[in-house]
Amino acid sequence: MANKIDLHTHSVCSDGTLTPKELAREAARAGLCAAALTDHDTTEGIPEFSAECERIGIEPVPGIEIGTKYKRELHIVGLYAGGDEFDSVVSRLKNGRGERNRKMIKMLRDAGFDITENDITTHNDIESAGRVHIANALLEKGYVKTRDEAFEKYIAKGRPYYAERFSLTPEESVRFIKRCGGTAVWAHPAQAADTEAEMTEIALRLKAAGLDAMECLYSRYTDAETEMCMRTAKNAGLLMSGGSDFHGANKPDVKLGVVNGGYVPYEFLLKIKEKCNGAVS
Ligand code: AMP
Ligand code: ZN
Ligand code: FE
Ligand code: FE
């Protein structure tokens, strides 16, 4: 019985490599019964994604992923959020992303790298591009041997050519999604917290701001990380979410619908919808 879902994916509207329509078709091939599109700082792909999902009989979940102002990468996924305030904040986030991308390209050029805005906007405009595109350009031009090396050496948080962009704090992001009628999920929590104590502390703080769920099932987790997230969610009284963070060829090891330990069951989405007052797509 089709019970598999995926609540974290990216399309060409941010830094994935499938169009929203192709992503919906890939979800069907992967045997999913529901899927969320959660591009970084944009919902541009949602109408195309949802229409194709509906056409082929998959439940579409509209989503977005926001990178927040924090000492490490702390991402919040918002599902089902919408409305005027939502659109206006998302457009500020997009503008900030464009400015950040320009700044990082300038820093790299000033340091002697032969990289231009055109190199990161072949499929995208500057406001939808991301660090993955900068990593791809560094790879294509032979400055690094892998995308991960580009991040580790040059563009990860704390590395020489990383630049901050306009962003909300984790709490502000959660409150914003809740005000806009959405479900707030702490994405891949093990990226922001290494110890269980730190994860619990953040989970409780974000719960006080309105957080609904933690992404306990994730493609790149070890068993220990999965278990830590599950225990933390349980202790903090948060629901569980799960997703692959599929990016197509930009993260070739990640398969749509596949997470550490297997797949994400539809019950996760049912509980999310129940708690969030029957929010519908
Ligand atoms: P951006 O939203 O443009 O800042 O870029 C976020 C993307 O960069 C996400 O899709 C992450 O998967 C990727 N990313 C962030 N940090 C790293 C890292 N240290 N190594 C590889 N990919 C990373
Ligand atoms: Zn991404
Ligand atoms: Fe993320
Ligand atoms: Fe993501």
GROMACS .gro file of C-alpha atoms and ligand atoms in nm:
model
  307
    1MET     CA    1   0.000   0.000   0.000
    2ALA     CA    2   0.131   0.342  -0.089
    3ASN     CA    3   0.203   0.503   0.243
    4LYS     CA    4   0.527   0.685   0.161
    5ILE     CA    5   0.565   1.061   0.166
    6ASP     CA    6   0.843   1.320   0.140
    7LEU     CA    7   0.805   1.658   0.312
    8HIS     CA    8   1.132   1.821   0.204
    9THR     CA    9   1.236   1.864  -0.162
   10HIS     CA   10   1.382   2.128  -0.396
   11SER     CA   11   1.319   2.212  -0.761
   12VAL     CA   12   1.489   2.435  -1.022
   13CYS     CA   13   1.303   2.726  -0.862
   14SER     CA   14   1.583   2.715  -0.602
   15ASP     CA   15   1.880   2.481  -0.614
   16GLY     CA   16   1.730   2.151  -0.727
   17THR     CA   17   1.768   2.023  -1.083
   18LEU     CA   18   1.417   1.897  -1.166
   19THR     CA   19   1.135   2.128  -1.272
   20PRO     CA   20   0.835   2.122  -1.035
   21LYS     CA   21   0.648   1.908  -1.290
   22GLU     CA   22   0.936   1.662  -1.321
   23LEU     CA   23   0.958   1.646  -0.942
   24ALA     CA   24   0.588   1.549  -0.918
   25ARG     CA   25   0.645   1.274  -1.176
   26GLU     CA   26   0.954   1.153  -0.991
   27ALA     CA   27   0.741   1.138  -0.674
   28ALA     CA   28   0.499   0.908  -0.858
   29ARG     CA   29   0.789   0.689  -0.976
   30ALA     CA   30   0.917   0.672  -0.618
   31GLY     CA   31   0.575   0.547  -0.507
   32LEU     CA   32   0.489   0.848  -0.290
   33CYS     CA   33   0.128   0.929  -0.198
   34ALA     CA   34   0.206   1.285  -0.079
   35ALA     CA   35   0.496   1.523  -0.137
   36ALA     CA   36   0.594   1.875  -0.036
   37LEU     CA   37   0.791   2.119  -0.248
   38THR     CA   38   1.006   2.326  -0.009
   39ASP     CA   39   1.230   2.549  -0.220
   40HIS     CA   40   1.460   2.797  -0.046
   41ASP     CA   41   1.285   3.135   0.003
   42THR     CA   42   1.037   3.088  -0.280
   43THR     CA   43   0.700   2.931  -0.356
   44GLU     CA   44   0.727   3.004  -0.726
   45GLY     CA   45   0.716   2.634  -0.819
   46ILE     CA   46   0.411   2.546  -0.612
   47PRO     CA   47   0.132   2.602  -0.871
   48GLU     CA   48   0.306   2.385  -1.133
   49PHE     CA   49   0.401   2.121  -0.876
   50SER     CA   50   0.054   2.101  -0.720
   51ALA     CA   51  -0.123   2.087  -1.055
   52GLU     CA   52   0.093   1.798  -1.175
   53CYS     CA   53   0.062   1.614  -0.839
   54GLU     CA   54  -0.316   1.642  -0.856
   55ARG     CA   55  -0.320   1.529  -1.217
   56ILE     CA   56  -0.131   1.210  -1.129
   57GLY     CA   57  -0.299   1.142  -0.795
   58ILE     CA   58  -0.041   1.255  -0.539
   59GLU     CA   59  -0.135   1.481  -0.248
   60PRO     CA   60   0.062   1.803  -0.290
   61VAL     CA   61   0.184   1.992   0.017
   62PRO     CA   62   0.288   2.354  -0.046
   63GLY     CA   63   0.605   2.446   0.140
   64ILE     CA   64   0.911   2.664   0.174
   65GLU     CA   65   1.250   2.636   0.350
   66ILE     CA   66   1.399   2.932   0.531
   67GLY     CA   67   1.761   2.961   0.644
   68THR     CA   68   1.766   3.153   0.973
   69LYS     CA   69   2.005   3.383   1.156
   70TYR     CA   70   2.195   3.143   1.381
   71LYS     CA   71   2.556   3.051   1.456
   72ARG     CA   72   2.518   2.731   1.252
   73GLU     CA   73   2.286   2.630   0.969
   74LEU     CA   74   1.938   2.626   1.124
   75HIS     CA   75   1.662   2.580   0.868
   76ILE     CA   76   1.288   2.602   0.921
   77VAL     CA   77   1.046   2.440   0.678
   78GLY     CA   78   0.701   2.597   0.656
   79LEU     CA   79   0.414   2.388   0.519
   80TYR     CA   80   0.078   2.531   0.408
   81ALA     CA   81   0.167   2.895   0.491
   82GLY     CA   82   0.027   3.173   0.272
   83GLY     CA   83  -0.135   3.516   0.251
   84ASP     CA   84  -0.024   3.877   0.208
   85GLU     CA   85   0.224   3.892   0.497
   86PHE     CA   86   0.373   3.563   0.380
   87ASP     CA   87   0.423   3.693   0.025
   88SER     CA   88   0.577   4.017   0.144
   89VAL     CA   89   0.828   3.852   0.382
   90VAL     CA   90   0.918   3.592   0.119
   91SER     CA   91   0.990   3.869  -0.126
   92ARG     CA   92   1.224   4.037   0.129
   93LEU     CA   93   1.399   3.706   0.180
   94LYS     CA   94   1.437   3.666  -0.197
   95ASN     CA   95   1.582   4.015  -0.236
   96GLY     CA   96   1.825   3.942   0.048
   97ARG     CA   97   1.928   3.620  -0.125
   98GLY     CA   98   2.000   3.813  -0.448
   99GLU     CA   99   2.212   4.070  -0.262
  100ARG     CA  100   2.398   3.795  -0.076
  101ASN     CA  101   2.470   3.609  -0.400
  102ARG     CA  102   2.607   3.925  -0.563
  103LYS     CA  103   2.823   3.992  -0.257
  104MET     CA  104   2.969   3.641  -0.253
  105ILE     CA  105   3.049   3.656  -0.625
  106LYS     CA  106   3.223   3.991  -0.572
  107MET     CA  107   3.427   3.855  -0.281
  108LEU     CA  108   3.534   3.557  -0.490
  109ARG     CA  109   3.621   3.779  -0.789
  110ASP     CA  110   3.818   4.018  -0.568
  111ALA     CA  111   4.015   3.717  -0.444
  112GLY     CA  112   4.099   3.622  -0.804
  113PHE     CA  113   3.839   3.355  -0.885
  114ASP     CA  114   3.710   3.383  -1.241
  115ILE     CA  115   3.341   3.361  -1.153
  116THR     CA  116   3.058   3.585  -1.268
  117GLU     CA  117   2.688   3.618  -1.190
  118ASN     CA  118   2.619   3.450  -1.525
  119ASP     CA  119   2.788   3.134  -1.402
  120ILE     CA  120   2.531   3.091  -1.125
  121THR     CA  121   2.223   3.204  -1.313
  122THR     CA  122   2.219   2.975  -1.616
  123HIS     CA  123   1.886   2.820  -1.504
  124ASN     CA  124   1.784   3.080  -1.251
  125ASP     CA  125   1.773   3.447  -1.171
  126ILE     CA  126   2.015   3.585  -0.912
  127GLU     CA  127   1.742   3.586  -0.645
  128SER     CA  128   1.664   3.216  -0.683
  129ALA     CA  129   2.026   3.104  -0.706
  130GLY     CA  130   2.204   2.963  -0.403
  131ARG     CA  131   2.538   2.856  -0.270
  132VAL     CA  132   2.496   2.522  -0.445
  133HIS     CA  133   2.519   2.709  -0.777
  134ILE     CA  134   2.834   2.887  -0.659
  135ALA     CA  135   2.976   2.548  -0.557
  136ASN     CA  136   2.887   2.410  -0.902
  137ALA     CA  137   3.065   2.702  -1.071
  138LEU     CA  138   3.377   2.648  -0.856
  139LEU     CA  139   3.365   2.280  -0.949
  140GLU     CA  140   3.314   2.337  -1.322
  141LYS     CA  141   3.602   2.585  -1.333
  142GLY     CA  142   3.834   2.339  -1.160
  143TYR     CA  143   3.888   2.532  -0.836
  144VAL     CA  144   3.766   2.232  -0.635
  145LYS     CA  145   3.720   1.860  -0.695
  146THR     CA  146   3.380   1.824  -0.529
  147ARG     CA  147   3.086   2.045  -0.428
  148ASP     CA  148   3.148   1.960  -0.064
  149GLU     CA  149   3.507   2.082  -0.096
  150ALA     CA  150   3.374   2.415  -0.229
  151PHE     CA  151   3.160   2.452   0.083
  152GLU     CA  152   3.425   2.332   0.326
  153LYS     CA  153   3.703   2.549   0.185
  154TYR     CA  154   3.523   2.859   0.066
  155ILE     CA  155   3.149   2.912   0.110
  156ALA     CA  156   3.020   2.732   0.420
  157LYS     CA  157   2.926   2.947   0.719
  158GLY     CA  158   3.250   3.074   0.873
  159ARG     CA  159   3.455   3.021   0.554
  160PRO     CA  160   3.624   3.315   0.375
  161TYR     CA  161   3.371   3.380   0.097
  162TYR     CA  162   3.052   3.324   0.295
  163ALA     CA  163   2.830   3.629   0.330
  164GLU     CA  164   2.531   3.682   0.555
  165ARG     CA  165   2.198   3.779   0.406
  166PHE     CA  166   1.877   3.930   0.534
  167SER     CA  167   1.721   3.663   0.751
  168LEU     CA  168   1.495   3.611   1.048
  169THR     CA  169   1.603   3.447   1.372
  170PRO     CA  170   1.480   3.089   1.422
  171GLU     CA  171   1.206   3.212   1.660
  172GLU     CA  172   1.096   3.488   1.422
  173SER     CA  173   1.079   3.236   1.137
  174VAL     CA  174   0.859   3.002   1.339
  175ARG     CA  175   0.629   3.284   1.454
  176PHE     CA  176   0.604   3.415   1.098
  177ILE     CA  177   0.501   3.077   0.958
  178LYS     CA  178   0.245   3.030   1.235
  179ARG     CA  179   0.100   3.379   1.180
  180CYS     CA  180   0.062   3.289   0.812
  181GLY     CA  181  -0.143   2.979   0.893
  182GLY     CA  182   0.134   2.726   0.835
  183THR     CA  183   0.300   2.433   1.008
  184ALA     CA  184   0.653   2.507   1.132
  185VAL     CA  185   0.910   2.226   1.111
  186TRP     CA  186   1.270   2.239   1.233
  187ALA     CA  187   1.453   2.092   0.932
  188HIS     CA  188   1.749   1.851   0.976
  189PRO     CA  189   1.800   1.947   1.344
  190ALA     CA  190   2.132   1.761   1.371
  191GLN     CA  191   2.288   2.024   1.140
  192ALA     CA  192   2.235   2.293   1.406
  193ALA     CA  193   2.289   2.092   1.724
  194ASP     CA  194   2.544   1.819   1.794
  195THR     CA  195   2.447   1.723   2.145
  196GLU     CA  196   2.113   1.605   2.275
  197ALA     CA  197   2.119   1.877   2.540
  198GLU     CA  198   2.162   2.150   2.278
  199MET     CA  199   1.896   1.996   2.053
  200THR     CA  200   1.651   1.981   2.343
  201GLU     CA  201   1.724   2.338   2.443
  202ILE     CA  202   1.659   2.466   2.089
  203ALA     CA  203   1.350   2.246   2.048
  204LEU     CA  204   1.195   2.385   2.366
  205ARG     CA  205   1.277   2.744   2.273
  206LEU     CA  206   1.126   2.701   1.928
  207LYS     CA  207   0.825   2.520   2.070
  208ALA     CA  208   0.758   2.823   2.287
  209ALA     CA  209   0.755   3.027   1.963
  210GLY     CA  210   0.502   2.785   1.808
  211LEU     CA  211   0.713   2.510   1.645
  212ASP     CA  212   0.498   2.210   1.549
  213ALA     CA  213   0.742   1.940   1.441
  214MET     CA  214   1.101   1.826   1.399
  215GLU     CA  215   1.238   1.655   1.089
  216CYS     CA  216   1.329   1.327   1.256
  217LEU     CA  217   1.366   1.122   0.938
  218TYR     CA  218   1.624   1.261   0.695
  219SER     CA  219   1.828   1.123   0.407
  220ARG     CA  220   2.170   1.206   0.545
  221TYR     CA  221   2.123   1.102   0.907
  222THR     CA  222   2.302   0.824   1.088
  223ASP     CA  223   2.093   0.593   1.308
  224ALA     CA  224   2.225   0.778   1.615
  225GLU     CA  225   2.110   1.114   1.474
  226THR     CA  226   1.768   0.976   1.382
  227GLU     CA  227   1.724   0.835   1.732
  228MET     CA  228   1.840   1.159   1.894
  229CYS     CA  229   1.590   1.363   1.693
  230MET     CA  230   1.307   1.120   1.774
  231ARG     CA  231   1.381   1.124   2.148
  232THR     CA  232   1.409   1.503   2.147
  233ALA     CA  233   1.080   1.548   1.961
  234LYS     CA  234   0.907   1.310   2.203
  235ASN     CA  235   1.050   1.479   2.513
  236ALA     CA  236   0.966   1.825   2.383
  237GLY     CA  237   0.613   1.723   2.283
  238LEU     CA  238   0.669   1.794   1.913
  239LEU     CA  239   0.537   1.603   1.613
  240MET     CA  240   0.768   1.424   1.372
  241SER     CA  241   0.823   1.521   1.011
  242GLY     CA  242   1.051   1.364   0.755
  243GLY     CA  243   1.198   1.435   0.417
  244SER     CA  244   1.485   1.355   0.186
  245ASP     CA  245   1.594   1.712   0.100
  246PHE     CA  246   1.606   1.591  -0.260
  247HIS     CA  247   1.800   1.828  -0.492
  248GLY     CA  248   1.823   1.607  -0.806
  249ALA     CA  249   2.173   1.605  -0.956
  250ASN     CA  250   2.290   1.870  -0.710
  251LYS     CA  251   2.285   1.606  -0.433
  252PRO     CA  252   2.321   1.286  -0.635
  253ASP     CA  253   2.339   1.059  -0.330
  254VAL     CA  254   1.995   1.171  -0.209
  255LYS     CA  255   1.694   0.985  -0.351
  256LEU     CA  256   1.341   1.123  -0.345
  257GLY     CA  257   1.137   0.959  -0.068
  258VAL     CA  258   1.436   0.781   0.085
  259VAL     CA  259   1.547   0.864   0.439
  260ASN     CA  260   1.774   0.697   0.690
  261GLY     CA  261   1.583   0.396   0.818
  262GLY     CA  262   1.354   0.367   0.515
  263TYR     CA  263   1.069   0.599   0.426
  264VAL     CA  264   0.846   0.864   0.585
  265PRO     CA  265   0.498   0.725   0.663
  266TYR     CA  266   0.180   0.912   0.570
  267GLU     CA  267   0.080   0.909   0.941
  268PHE     CA  268   0.334   1.188   0.999
  269LEU     CA  269   0.139   1.412   0.761
  270LEU     CA  270  -0.198   1.306   0.906
  271LYS     CA  271  -0.085   1.411   1.255
  272ILE     CA  272   0.051   1.739   1.123
  273LYS     CA  273  -0.278   1.815   0.949
  274GLU     CA  274  -0.481   1.717   1.257
  275LYS     CA  275  -0.277   1.943   1.486
  276CYS     CA  276  -0.273   2.233   1.246
  277ASN     CA  277  -0.647   2.247   1.246
  278GLY     CA  278  -0.717   2.061   0.929
  279ALA     CA  279  -0.497   2.290   0.717
  280VAL     CA  280  -0.542   2.179   0.360
  281SER     CA  281  -0.333   2.227   0.052
  282AMP     P1  282   2.175   2.886   0.047
  282AMP     O1  283   2.030   2.875   0.086
  282AMP     O2  284   2.196   2.944  -0.088
  282AMP     O3  285   2.256   2.956   0.153
  282AMP     O4  286   2.232   2.738   0.036
  282AMP     C1  287   2.183   2.633   0.112
  282AMP     C2  288   2.220   2.503   0.047
  282AMP     O5  289   2.357   2.480   0.063
  282AMP     C3  290   2.148   2.384   0.109
  282AMP     O6  291   2.080   2.315   0.006
  282AMP     C4  292   2.253   2.296   0.166
  282AMP     O7  293   2.233   2.162   0.130
  282AMP     C5  294   2.380   2.346   0.103
  282AMP     N1  295   2.485   2.348   0.206
  282AMP     C6  296   2.493   2.429   0.312
  282AMP     N2  297   2.605   2.405   0.384
  282AMP     C7  298   2.670   2.305   0.320
  282AMP     C8  299   2.791   2.233   0.343
  282AMP     N3  300   2.871   2.262   0.448
  282AMP     N4  301   2.827   2.136   0.255
  282AMP     C9  302   2.748   2.108   0.149
  282AMP     N5  303   2.631   2.171   0.121
  282AMP    C10  304   2.593   2.268   0.205
  283ZN      ZN  305   1.903   2.353  -0.121
  284FE      FE  306   1.811   2.285   0.464
  285FE      FE  307   1.649   2.174   0.191
   0.00000   0.00000   0.00000
